[in-house]
Coordinates of C-alpha atoms and ligand atoms in Angstrom, one line a residue:
M1 CA 25.1 -53.7 -77.6
D2 CA 26.8 -54.5 -74.6
I3 CA 26.5 -51.9 -72.2
L4 CA 29.8 -52.0 -70.1
T5 CA 32.1 -51.1 -73.0
N6 CA 29.9 -48.7 -74.3
I7 CA 28.9 -46.7 -71.0
E8 CA 30.8 -43.6 -71.9
S9 CA 28.6 -43.0 -75.2
I10 CA 25.6 -44.3 -73.8
R11 CA 26.2 -41.7 -70.8
A12 CA 26.8 -39.2 -73.7
D13 CA 23.4 -39.8 -75.1
F14 CA 22.0 -37.7 -71.6
P15 CA 23.0 -34.8 -71.5
I16 CA 21.5 -34.1 -68.3
L17 CA 24.1 -36.9 -66.5
T18 CA 27.8 -34.0 -66.9
Q19 CA 25.5 -31.6 -64.9
T20 CA 27.4 -31.2 -61.2
V21 CA 24.9 -30.6 -58.3
H22 CA 26.1 -28.7 -55.5
N23 CA 30.3 -28.7 -56.9
R24 CA 30.3 -32.2 -57.1
P25 CA 29.1 -34.3 -60.4
L26 CA 25.9 -35.5 -60.7
V27 CA 25.1 -38.9 -59.6
Y28 CA 21.3 -39.7 -60.4
L29 CA 20.1 -42.7 -58.5
D30 CA 17.0 -42.3 -58.8
N31 CA 15.2 -43.7 -61.5
A32 CA 12.6 -44.9 -61.2
A33 CA 10.9 -42.3 -59.9
T34 CA 12.1 -40.6 -62.8
T35 CA 14.7 -42.2 -66.2
Q36 CA 16.9 -38.7 -67.9
K37 CA 15.8 -38.8 -71.6
P38 CA 18.6 -39.1 -74.5
W39 CA 18.9 -36.5 -76.8
S40 CA 17.4 -38.4 -79.6
V41 CA 14.0 -38.2 -77.5
I42 CA 14.8 -34.4 -76.8
K43 CA 14.8 -34.0 -80.1
K44 CA 12.5 -35.3 -81.3
I45 CA 10.3 -33.2 -79.7
E46 CA 12.0 -30.4 -80.3
E47 CA 10.9 -31.6 -83.8
G48 CA 7.1 -32.7 -83.0
Y49 CA 6.8 -28.6 -82.1
T50 CA 9.0 -27.4 -85.4
Q51 CA 8.2 -29.5 -87.4
Q52 CA 4.6 -30.9 -87.4
N53 CA 2.4 -29.6 -84.7
A54 CA -1.0 -29.2 -86.4
N55 CA -3.6 -31.5 -83.8
V56 CA -4.5 -35.3 -85.2
H57 CA -7.4 -37.1 -86.9
R58 CA -9.6 -34.0 -88.1
G59 CA -7.1 -31.7 -90.3
V60 CA -7.1 -33.0 -94.5
H61 CA -4.0 -30.0 -94.5
F62 CA -0.5 -31.2 -94.4
L63 CA 0.7 -30.5 -90.9
S64 CA -2.1 -32.4 -89.2
Q65 CA -2.0 -35.8 -91.6
M66 CA 1.6 -36.1 -90.7
A67 CA 1.1 -35.1 -87.1
T68 CA -1.5 -37.7 -87.6
E69 CA 0.8 -40.4 -88.8
A70 CA 3.2 -39.9 -86.5
H71 CA 1.0 -40.3 -83.3
E72 CA -0.3 -43.5 -85.2
A73 CA 3.0 -44.9 -86.5
A74 CA 4.5 -44.3 -82.2
R75 CA 1.0 -46.8 -81.3
A76 CA 1.8 -49.3 -83.9
T77 CA 5.9 -49.1 -81.8
V78 CA 4.9 -49.1 -78.4
Q79 CA 1.9 -52.3 -80.0
Q80 CA 5.2 -54.0 -81.3
F81 CA 7.6 -53.2 -78.1
L82 CA 4.7 -55.2 -75.7
G83 CA 3.9 -57.8 -78.3
A84 CA 0.6 -56.7 -78.5
A85 CA -1.9 -58.0 -80.6
H86 CA -3.3 -55.2 -82.4
A87 CA -2.3 -51.2 -82.0
H88 CA -5.9 -50.7 -81.6
E89 CA -5.6 -52.1 -78.5
I90 CA -3.3 -49.5 -77.0
I91 CA -4.4 -46.2 -75.4
F92 CA -2.1 -43.6 -74.8
T93 CA -2.5 -42.2 -71.4
R94 CA -0.8 -39.7 -69.4
G95 CA 1.0 -42.2 -66.8
T96 CA 0.2 -45.6 -65.5
T97 CA -2.1 -43.7 -62.7
E98 CA -4.1 -42.6 -65.0
S99 CA -3.8 -46.0 -66.8
I100 CA -4.7 -47.9 -63.9
N101 CA -8.2 -44.8 -62.8
L102 CA -9.4 -45.9 -66.2
V103 CA -9.5 -49.1 -66.6
A104 CA -10.8 -48.8 -62.0
H105 CA -13.5 -46.7 -64.1
S106 CA -14.3 -48.5 -66.9
F107 CA -14.1 -52.1 -65.9
G108 CA -15.3 -50.9 -62.7
E109 CA -18.7 -50.1 -63.9
T110 CA -18.9 -52.2 -66.9
F111 CA -18.8 -55.6 -65.4
L112 CA -18.7 -54.6 -61.1
Q113 CA -21.6 -54.7 -58.6
T114 CA -22.1 -54.3 -55.0
G115 CA -19.8 -57.8 -53.2
D116 CA -17.5 -59.1 -55.9
E117 CA -14.1 -58.6 -55.1
I118 CA -10.9 -57.3 -56.6
I119 CA -7.7 -58.4 -56.0
V120 CA -4.4 -56.4 -55.3
S121 CA -0.9 -56.7 -53.8
E122 CA 0.2 -55.7 -49.9
M123 CA 3.6 -53.9 -52.5
E124 CA 1.2 -51.9 -54.4
H125 CA 2.1 -48.9 -55.1
H126 CA -0.4 -46.7 -54.2
S127 CA -1.5 -45.8 -57.5
N128 CA -3.0 -49.6 -58.1
I129 CA -4.6 -49.5 -54.4
V130 CA -6.5 -45.8 -54.4
P131 CA -8.4 -46.1 -57.7
W132 CA -10.3 -49.7 -56.3
Q133 CA -11.0 -48.2 -53.2
L134 CA -12.8 -45.2 -55.0
L135 CA -14.6 -47.8 -56.6
Q136 CA -15.2 -49.3 -53.2
Q137 CA -16.5 -46.0 -51.9
R138 CA -19.3 -46.1 -55.9
K139 CA -20.2 -49.8 -55.9
G140 CA -19.5 -51.1 -52.7
I141 CA -17.2 -54.0 -53.3
V142 CA -14.4 -56.1 -51.5
I143 CA -10.6 -55.1 -51.9
K144 CA -8.7 -58.3 -50.7
V145 CA -4.9 -58.3 -50.3
I146 CA -1.5 -60.9 -51.2
P147 CA 0.7 -60.0 -48.2
F148 CA 4.0 -61.0 -48.5
N149 CA 7.1 -62.7 -47.3
E150 CA 10.3 -60.9 -45.5
Q151 CA 11.8 -61.1 -48.5
G152 CA 9.2 -59.5 -50.4
E153 CA 8.1 -61.9 -52.5
L154 CA 4.6 -62.8 -52.5
D155 CA 2.4 -65.7 -50.7
L156 CA 1.3 -67.6 -54.3
E157 CA -0.6 -70.2 -51.7
A158 CA -2.4 -66.8 -50.1
L159 CA -3.5 -66.0 -53.7
A160 CA -5.2 -68.9 -54.3
S161 CA -6.7 -68.7 -51.4
L162 CA -8.3 -65.4 -52.2
F163 CA -10.2 -66.1 -55.1
T164 CA -14.0 -66.6 -55.0
D165 CA -16.8 -66.9 -57.3
R166 CA -17.7 -63.1 -57.2
T167 CA -13.7 -62.4 -58.1
K168 CA -13.9 -60.2 -60.9
L169 CA -10.0 -58.4 -61.6
L170 CA -6.8 -59.5 -59.6
A171 CA -4.3 -56.2 -60.2
V172 CA -1.1 -56.4 -59.5
T173 CA 2.1 -54.7 -60.0
H174 CA 5.4 -56.7 -61.6
V175 CA 8.3 -54.7 -60.1
S176 CA 7.8 -53.5 -56.9
N177 CA 8.9 -50.3 -56.6
V178 CA 10.3 -50.3 -53.7
L179 CA 11.6 -53.6 -52.7
G180 CA 12.4 -54.9 -56.6
T181 CA 10.8 -57.5 -56.6
V182 CA 10.2 -59.2 -60.0
N183 CA 6.8 -61.1 -59.4
P184 CA 6.1 -64.0 -60.7
V185 CA 3.1 -62.7 -63.2
K186 CA 3.0 -65.1 -65.8
D187 CA 1.8 -68.1 -63.0
I188 CA -0.3 -65.1 -60.7
I189 CA -1.6 -64.5 -64.4
A190 CA -2.7 -68.2 -65.4
M191 CA -3.7 -68.8 -61.8
A192 CA -6.6 -66.1 -62.1
H193 CA -6.9 -67.7 -65.6
V194 CA -7.8 -70.7 -64.4
R195 CA -10.3 -69.2 -62.4
Q196 CA -12.0 -67.0 -65.3
V197 CA -10.8 -63.6 -63.8
P198 CA -8.7 -61.2 -65.9
V199 CA -5.7 -59.9 -64.3
L200 CA -4.2 -56.2 -64.8
I201 CA -0.7 -55.8 -64.6
D202 CA 1.0 -52.7 -63.3
G203 CA 4.2 -52.4 -65.6
A204 CA 5.7 -48.7 -64.5
Q205 CA 9.6 -50.8 -63.2
S206 CA 9.1 -53.6 -65.7
V207 CA 8.7 -52.2 -69.1
P208 CA 12.1 -50.1 -68.9
H209 CA 14.3 -53.0 -67.3
I210 CA 12.7 -56.4 -68.8
A211 CA 11.8 -57.9 -71.6
V212 CA 8.1 -57.7 -72.0
N213 CA 5.2 -59.6 -73.9
V214 CA 2.2 -59.1 -73.3
Q215 CA 0.6 -62.4 -75.2
D216 CA 2.8 -64.5 -73.8
L217 CA 2.1 -63.6 -70.7
D218 CA -0.9 -63.0 -71.2
A219 CA -2.5 -60.3 -69.6
D220 CA -5.8 -59.0 -69.8
F221 CA -4.1 -55.1 -69.4
Y222 CA -0.7 -54.0 -69.1
V223 CA 0.4 -50.7 -68.0
F224 CA 3.1 -48.2 -67.9
S225 CA 4.9 -44.4 -68.2
G226 CA 7.1 -43.2 -70.4
H227 CA 8.8 -41.0 -68.1
K228 CA 9.9 -43.9 -66.1
I229 CA 11.8 -45.5 -69.7
Y230 CA 13.5 -42.7 -70.7
G231 CA 10.1 -40.9 -72.1
P232 CA 8.5 -38.0 -71.6
T233 CA 6.3 -37.3 -68.8
G234 CA 2.8 -37.0 -69.4
I235 CA 2.3 -39.9 -72.2
G236 CA 1.8 -43.6 -70.8
V237 CA -0.1 -46.4 -72.7
L238 CA -2.6 -48.8 -71.2
Y239 CA -2.3 -52.2 -73.1
G240 CA -5.6 -54.1 -73.0
K241 CA -7.2 -57.6 -74.7
E242 CA -9.9 -56.2 -77.3
K243 CA -12.5 -58.3 -76.3
W244 CA -12.1 -56.5 -72.7
L245 CA -12.0 -52.9 -73.4
N246 CA -14.8 -53.3 -76.6
A247 CA -17.3 -54.1 -73.9
M248 CA -15.9 -51.8 -71.6
V249 CA -17.4 -48.5 -71.1
P250 CA -15.4 -44.9 -72.0
Y251 CA -13.5 -43.2 -69.5
Q252 CA -13.8 -39.5 -70.3
G253 CA -16.5 -38.1 -72.0
G254 CA -15.2 -35.6 -75.5
G255 CA -13.9 -35.2 -78.7
E256 CA -12.8 -37.9 -80.5
M257 CA -13.7 -40.7 -78.9
I258 CA -17.5 -40.4 -80.7
A259 CA -18.9 -41.7 -83.6
Q260 CA -22.6 -39.8 -83.7
V261 CA -22.9 -36.7 -81.0
S262 CA -26.9 -35.6 -80.9
F263 CA -28.7 -34.3 -77.9
E264 CA -30.7 -37.8 -79.0
K265 CA -27.8 -39.3 -79.1
T266 CA -24.6 -39.9 -79.1
T267 CA -22.6 -43.7 -80.2
F268 CA -18.8 -43.9 -79.5
N269 CA -15.5 -44.3 -81.7
E270 CA -14.0 -48.0 -82.4
L271 CA -10.9 -48.6 -80.2
P272 CA -9.2 -46.9 -79.6
Y273 CA -10.4 -43.8 -79.4
K274 CA -13.0 -44.6 -77.3
F275 CA -10.9 -44.1 -74.4
E276 CA -8.7 -40.8 -76.3
A277 CA -11.4 -37.9 -75.5
G278 CA -9.5 -34.8 -76.6
T279 CA -6.4 -33.9 -78.2
P280 CA -4.0 -36.2 -77.3
D281 CA -0.4 -35.5 -76.9
F282 CA 0.5 -36.2 -80.3
I283 CA 3.9 -34.8 -79.1
G284 CA 4.5 -37.0 -75.8
S285 CA 3.1 -40.6 -78.1
T286 CA 5.6 -39.6 -81.3
A287 CA 9.2 -39.0 -78.1
L288 CA 7.5 -42.2 -76.1
A289 CA 8.1 -43.9 -79.8
E290 CA 11.5 -42.5 -79.3
A291 CA 12.4 -43.4 -76.2
I292 CA 11.4 -47.4 -77.3
R293 CA 13.8 -47.1 -79.8
Y294 CA 16.7 -46.0 -78.0
V295 CA 16.3 -49.0 -75.6
Q296 CA 15.1 -51.7 -78.3
N297 CA 18.1 -50.2 -80.8
I298 CA 20.5 -51.6 -77.1
G299 CA 18.3 -54.8 -76.2
M300 CA 15.9 -54.8 -73.0
D301 CA 17.9 -58.6 -73.0
Q302 CA 21.7 -56.2 -72.6
I303 CA 20.0 -53.4 -70.3
A304 CA 18.5 -56.2 -67.6
A305 CA 21.9 -58.1 -67.5
Y306 CA 23.7 -54.4 -67.3
E307 CA 21.6 -53.8 -63.6
T308 CA 21.9 -56.8 -62.4
Y309 CA 25.3 -56.5 -62.9
L310 CA 24.9 -52.9 -61.3
L311 CA 22.0 -54.3 -58.6
N312 CA 25.0 -57.2 -57.5
Y313 CA 27.5 -54.7 -57.8
A314 CA 26.0 -52.4 -54.9
T315 CA 24.4 -54.6 -53.0
D316 CA 27.6 -56.7 -52.0
K317 CA 29.5 -53.3 -51.7
L318 CA 27.1 -51.9 -49.1
Q319 CA 26.6 -55.6 -47.4
Q320 CA 30.7 -54.7 -46.5
L321 CA 29.6 -50.9 -45.6
G322 CA 27.7 -53.2 -42.4
D323 CA 25.0 -52.4 -40.6
V324 CA 22.6 -52.0 -43.1
R325 CA 19.3 -53.9 -43.4
F326 CA 18.2 -53.8 -47.2
F327 CA 14.1 -54.0 -47.8
G328 CA 14.0 -56.6 -50.8
T329 CA 15.9 -59.4 -50.7
S330 CA 14.6 -61.4 -54.2
L331 CA 16.4 -63.7 -55.6
H332 CA 14.2 -62.4 -58.6
K333 CA 15.2 -58.7 -58.4
S334 CA 14.8 -55.7 -60.6
A335 CA 17.5 -53.4 -59.7
V336 CA 16.4 -50.9 -56.8
I337 CA 18.0 -51.0 -53.2
S338 CA 15.9 -50.1 -50.3
M339 CA 17.6 -50.1 -47.0
Q340 CA 18.4 -48.6 -43.5
V341 CA 21.9 -47.3 -42.6
G342 CA 22.3 -47.9 -38.8
N343 CA 20.0 -45.6 -36.8
I344 CA 20.3 -42.7 -39.6
H345 CA 16.8 -41.1 -40.2
H346 CA 16.3 -42.1 -43.7
Y347 CA 15.6 -38.2 -45.0
D348 CA 19.4 -37.2 -42.6
M349 CA 21.1 -39.7 -45.0
G350 CA 18.7 -38.4 -48.1
T351 CA 19.9 -34.8 -47.3
L352 CA 23.3 -35.2 -46.7
L353 CA 23.5 -37.3 -50.2
D354 CA 22.1 -34.3 -51.8
K355 CA 25.2 -32.4 -50.3
L356 CA 27.6 -34.6 -52.0
G357 CA 25.5 -34.4 -55.7
I358 CA 24.4 -38.1 -54.5
A359 CA 20.0 -38.1 -55.8
L360 CA 18.6 -40.9 -53.9
R361 CA 15.1 -40.3 -53.2
T362 CA 14.1 -41.3 -49.6
G363 CA 10.2 -42.1 -47.6
H364 CA 7.2 -43.6 -48.4
H365 CA 7.7 -44.3 -51.8
C366 CA 4.1 -44.0 -52.7
A367 CA 3.8 -48.0 -50.8
Q368 CA 2.9 -47.0 -46.9
P369 CA 1.1 -50.5 -47.1
I370 CA 5.1 -52.0 -47.4
M371 CA 5.9 -49.5 -44.8
K372 CA 3.9 -50.8 -42.4
H373 CA 4.8 -54.8 -43.0
Y374 CA 7.7 -53.6 -42.1
G375 CA 6.9 -51.5 -38.9
I376 CA 8.7 -48.1 -40.4
E377 CA 7.8 -44.9 -42.1
G378 CA 10.2 -44.7 -44.8
T379 CA 13.8 -45.8 -47.0
L380 CA 16.4 -44.9 -48.7
R381 CA 16.5 -45.6 -51.8
A382 CA 18.6 -45.8 -55.0
S383 CA 16.9 -47.1 -58.6
F384 CA 19.6 -48.1 -61.8
A385 CA 19.4 -47.4 -64.7
L386 CA 20.8 -48.7 -68.1
Y387 CA 24.0 -45.1 -67.7
N388 CA 24.4 -45.7 -64.3
T389 CA 28.2 -46.6 -63.5
T390 CA 29.9 -49.1 -60.6
A391 CA 32.4 -45.2 -60.3
E392 CA 28.6 -44.0 -59.2
I393 CA 27.6 -46.0 -57.0
D394 CA 31.2 -46.5 -55.2
A395 CA 31.2 -42.3 -54.5
L396 CA 26.9 -44.1 -53.6
V397 CA 28.9 -45.8 -50.8
A398 CA 31.8 -43.6 -50.3
G399 CA 29.4 -41.0 -49.5
I400 CA 26.7 -43.0 -46.8
A401 CA 30.1 -44.2 -45.4
R402 CA 30.9 -40.7 -45.1
V403 CA 27.7 -40.2 -43.2
K404 CA 27.8 -42.6 -40.7
Q405 CA 30.9 -41.3 -39.8
L406 CA 29.2 -37.7 -38.9
F407 CA 26.5 -39.7 -37.6
Ligands
LIG1 N1 3.2 -48.1 -60.4 C1 4.3 -48.5 -60.3 C2 5.1 -50.2 -59.7 C3 5.4 -47.2 -60.1 O1 6.4 -47.1 -59.6 C4 5.2 -46.1 -60.4 C5 5.8 -44.7 -59.9 N2 6.3 -44.3 -58.4 C6 3.5 -45.4 -60.4 C7 2.9 -46.6 -60.3 C8 2.9 -44.4 -60.5 O2 3.1 -43.9 -62.2 P1 3.0 -42.3 -62.6 O3 3.5 -41.3 -61.8 O4 4.1 -42.8 -63.7 O5 1.4 -42.7 -62.5

């Protein structure tokens, strides 16, 4: 679907967008933090609770079977969306953060010994740093860091020199939530695989914006959050290759993840249930599948093209304003703009823009190593989604110009 010609009907799918904030029309440009939800997703949640709410997998009764079928159909939708070979390679989690913690725990406990090394990058979100540091405290592993250059691009030569025969995993983001850089993850994965090193890709900022195929990338693990792709909060995905997931120890213990329990010996369930202890968010999973159908209906390539158009439009307009410093100027960029306007503190800018109804994010964006790289405390970040418009960008640019005048 061509987004530009259908933008009004697309916007009408998102009820929150008609809100006013401080008596101004809402201009929502904080999509990298979370996205708004279309009616179809909201209605799916309502339908879940009004028509098929029953616990999954254990029931012989009608509602339980319906809920189970919907939950497993949602898994198949995610499988197809990511291009995974098997539905049982899709594990439902609470989100990107939990997916990475799961891998850090289960892969770490299974495969890592004191002195083993993992590689992450300097542009990771804290959720792809801290779980590895917790593992470091438990196991005494070594964490190595791929640096990035002034444009915000990973230094692949430096990466090549980080591998040793103790390297056990590489964990890197597909798209930076601060710099917008789209990392060449297919090449990075190939570099790691030559050295028999498996790779985890943080897809929190890629899956909502560009087409992803985990088999084509040959990713060993790929993770994302539902709420950043127009789905509900509290649901996310860990894709993992069967061979790794089968070999890994469970993450949490409880119901669903077991085959047989006795005080003498407990055996674990098969995939994917081995990693889904307790009652899963079966309403969230079906609503996430609805969100995926929503973006698939429009088309991931159309979404990527439209958001690139918004990115270029916004970058040009902001450049014309003058006195704007951009953080992240890679040629391969997703629709995220991190900036500093003159000497105006990002909090002041964000607060004043909010008074004009414009929602942006300010601060370190959970990526303090990026701030350290540039020697700054934080940035002002605008991040775009498929429902944003050039008129909203004009409002942002006019808002920034107005704040500049005030200072
Ligand atoms: N990784 C990246 C690149 C992100 O942008 C985010 C969210 N800002 C996360 C991980 C964490 O996602 P969540 O909070 O949904 O678990």
